[in-house]
CSV table of C-alpha atoms in Angstrom, one decimal:
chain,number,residue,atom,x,y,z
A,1,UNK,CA,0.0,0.0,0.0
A,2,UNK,CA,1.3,3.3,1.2
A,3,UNK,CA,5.2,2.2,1.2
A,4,UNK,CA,4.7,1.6,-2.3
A,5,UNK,CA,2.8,4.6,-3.7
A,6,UNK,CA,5.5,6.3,-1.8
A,7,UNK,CA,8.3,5.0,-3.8
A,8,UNK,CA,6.8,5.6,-6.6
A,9,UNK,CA,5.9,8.8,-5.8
A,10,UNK,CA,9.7,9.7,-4.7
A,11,UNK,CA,10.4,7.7,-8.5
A,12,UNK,CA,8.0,10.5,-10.5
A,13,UNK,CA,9.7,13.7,-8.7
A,14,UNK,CA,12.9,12.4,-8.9
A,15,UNK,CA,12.3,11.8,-12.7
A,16,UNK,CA,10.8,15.6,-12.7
A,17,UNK,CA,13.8,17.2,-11.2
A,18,UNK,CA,16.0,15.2,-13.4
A,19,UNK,CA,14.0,16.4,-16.5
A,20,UNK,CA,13.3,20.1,-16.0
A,21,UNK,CA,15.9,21.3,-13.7
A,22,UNK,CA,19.9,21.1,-14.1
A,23,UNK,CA,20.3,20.6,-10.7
A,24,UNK,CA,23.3,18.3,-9.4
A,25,UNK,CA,22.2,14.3,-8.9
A,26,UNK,CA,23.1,14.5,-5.1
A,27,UNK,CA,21.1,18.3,-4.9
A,28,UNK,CA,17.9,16.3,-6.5
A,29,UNK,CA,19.1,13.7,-3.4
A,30,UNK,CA,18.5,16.1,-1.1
A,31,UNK,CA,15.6,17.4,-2.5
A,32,UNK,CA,13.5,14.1,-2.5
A,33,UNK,CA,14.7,13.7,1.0
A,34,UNK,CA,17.0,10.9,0.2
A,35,UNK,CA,20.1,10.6,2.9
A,36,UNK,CA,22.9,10.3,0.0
A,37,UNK,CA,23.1,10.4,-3.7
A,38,UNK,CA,23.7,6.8,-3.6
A,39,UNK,CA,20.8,5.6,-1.7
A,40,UNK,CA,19.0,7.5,-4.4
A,41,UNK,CA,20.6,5.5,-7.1
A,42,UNK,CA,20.3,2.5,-6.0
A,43,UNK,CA,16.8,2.7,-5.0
A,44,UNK,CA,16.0,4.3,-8.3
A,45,UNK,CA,18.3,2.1,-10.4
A,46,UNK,CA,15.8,-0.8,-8.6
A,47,UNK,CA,12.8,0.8,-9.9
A,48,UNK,CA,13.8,2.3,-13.3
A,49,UNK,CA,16.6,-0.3,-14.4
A,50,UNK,CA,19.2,2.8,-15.0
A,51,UNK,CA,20.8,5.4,-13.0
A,52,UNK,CA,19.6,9.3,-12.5
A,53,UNK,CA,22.5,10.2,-15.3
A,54,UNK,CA,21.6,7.6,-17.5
A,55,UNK,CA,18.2,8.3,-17.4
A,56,UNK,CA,18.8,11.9,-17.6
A,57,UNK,CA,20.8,11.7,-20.6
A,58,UNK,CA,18.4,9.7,-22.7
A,59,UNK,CA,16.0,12.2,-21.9
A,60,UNK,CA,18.0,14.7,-23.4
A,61,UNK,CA,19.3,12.7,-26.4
A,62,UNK,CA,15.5,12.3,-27.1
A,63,UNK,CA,14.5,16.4,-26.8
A,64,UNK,CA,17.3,16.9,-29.0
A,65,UNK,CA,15.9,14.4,-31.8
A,66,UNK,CA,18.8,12.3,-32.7
């Protein structure tokens, strides 16, 4: 239940702050009230099968159109 909507709550604004602001990974960390960047990576590496870079770099390889 709530653990889970939770998560994937934290997964959705993570995804946000990776897509529409340039903030630093471990800044969007803080933000989502995650203790380290690397909590934050692992837990959404779990959930998304790649890390905040790599999913914010195929976001921006697919804006760009190539």
């Amino acid at each position: 239940g709530d653990v889970y909507k939770r998560q994937e709550y934290s997964i959705l604004e993570i995804k946000a702050l990776l897509r529409d602001s340039d903030l630093e990974i471990k800044e969007v960390a803080s933000r989502t009230n995650f203790q380290s960047n690397s909590v934050m990576t692992r837990f959404f590496r779990e959930h998304t099968g790649m890390t905040p870079s790599d999913y914010r770099e195929r976001i921006f390889i697919q804006i760009d159109g190539s």
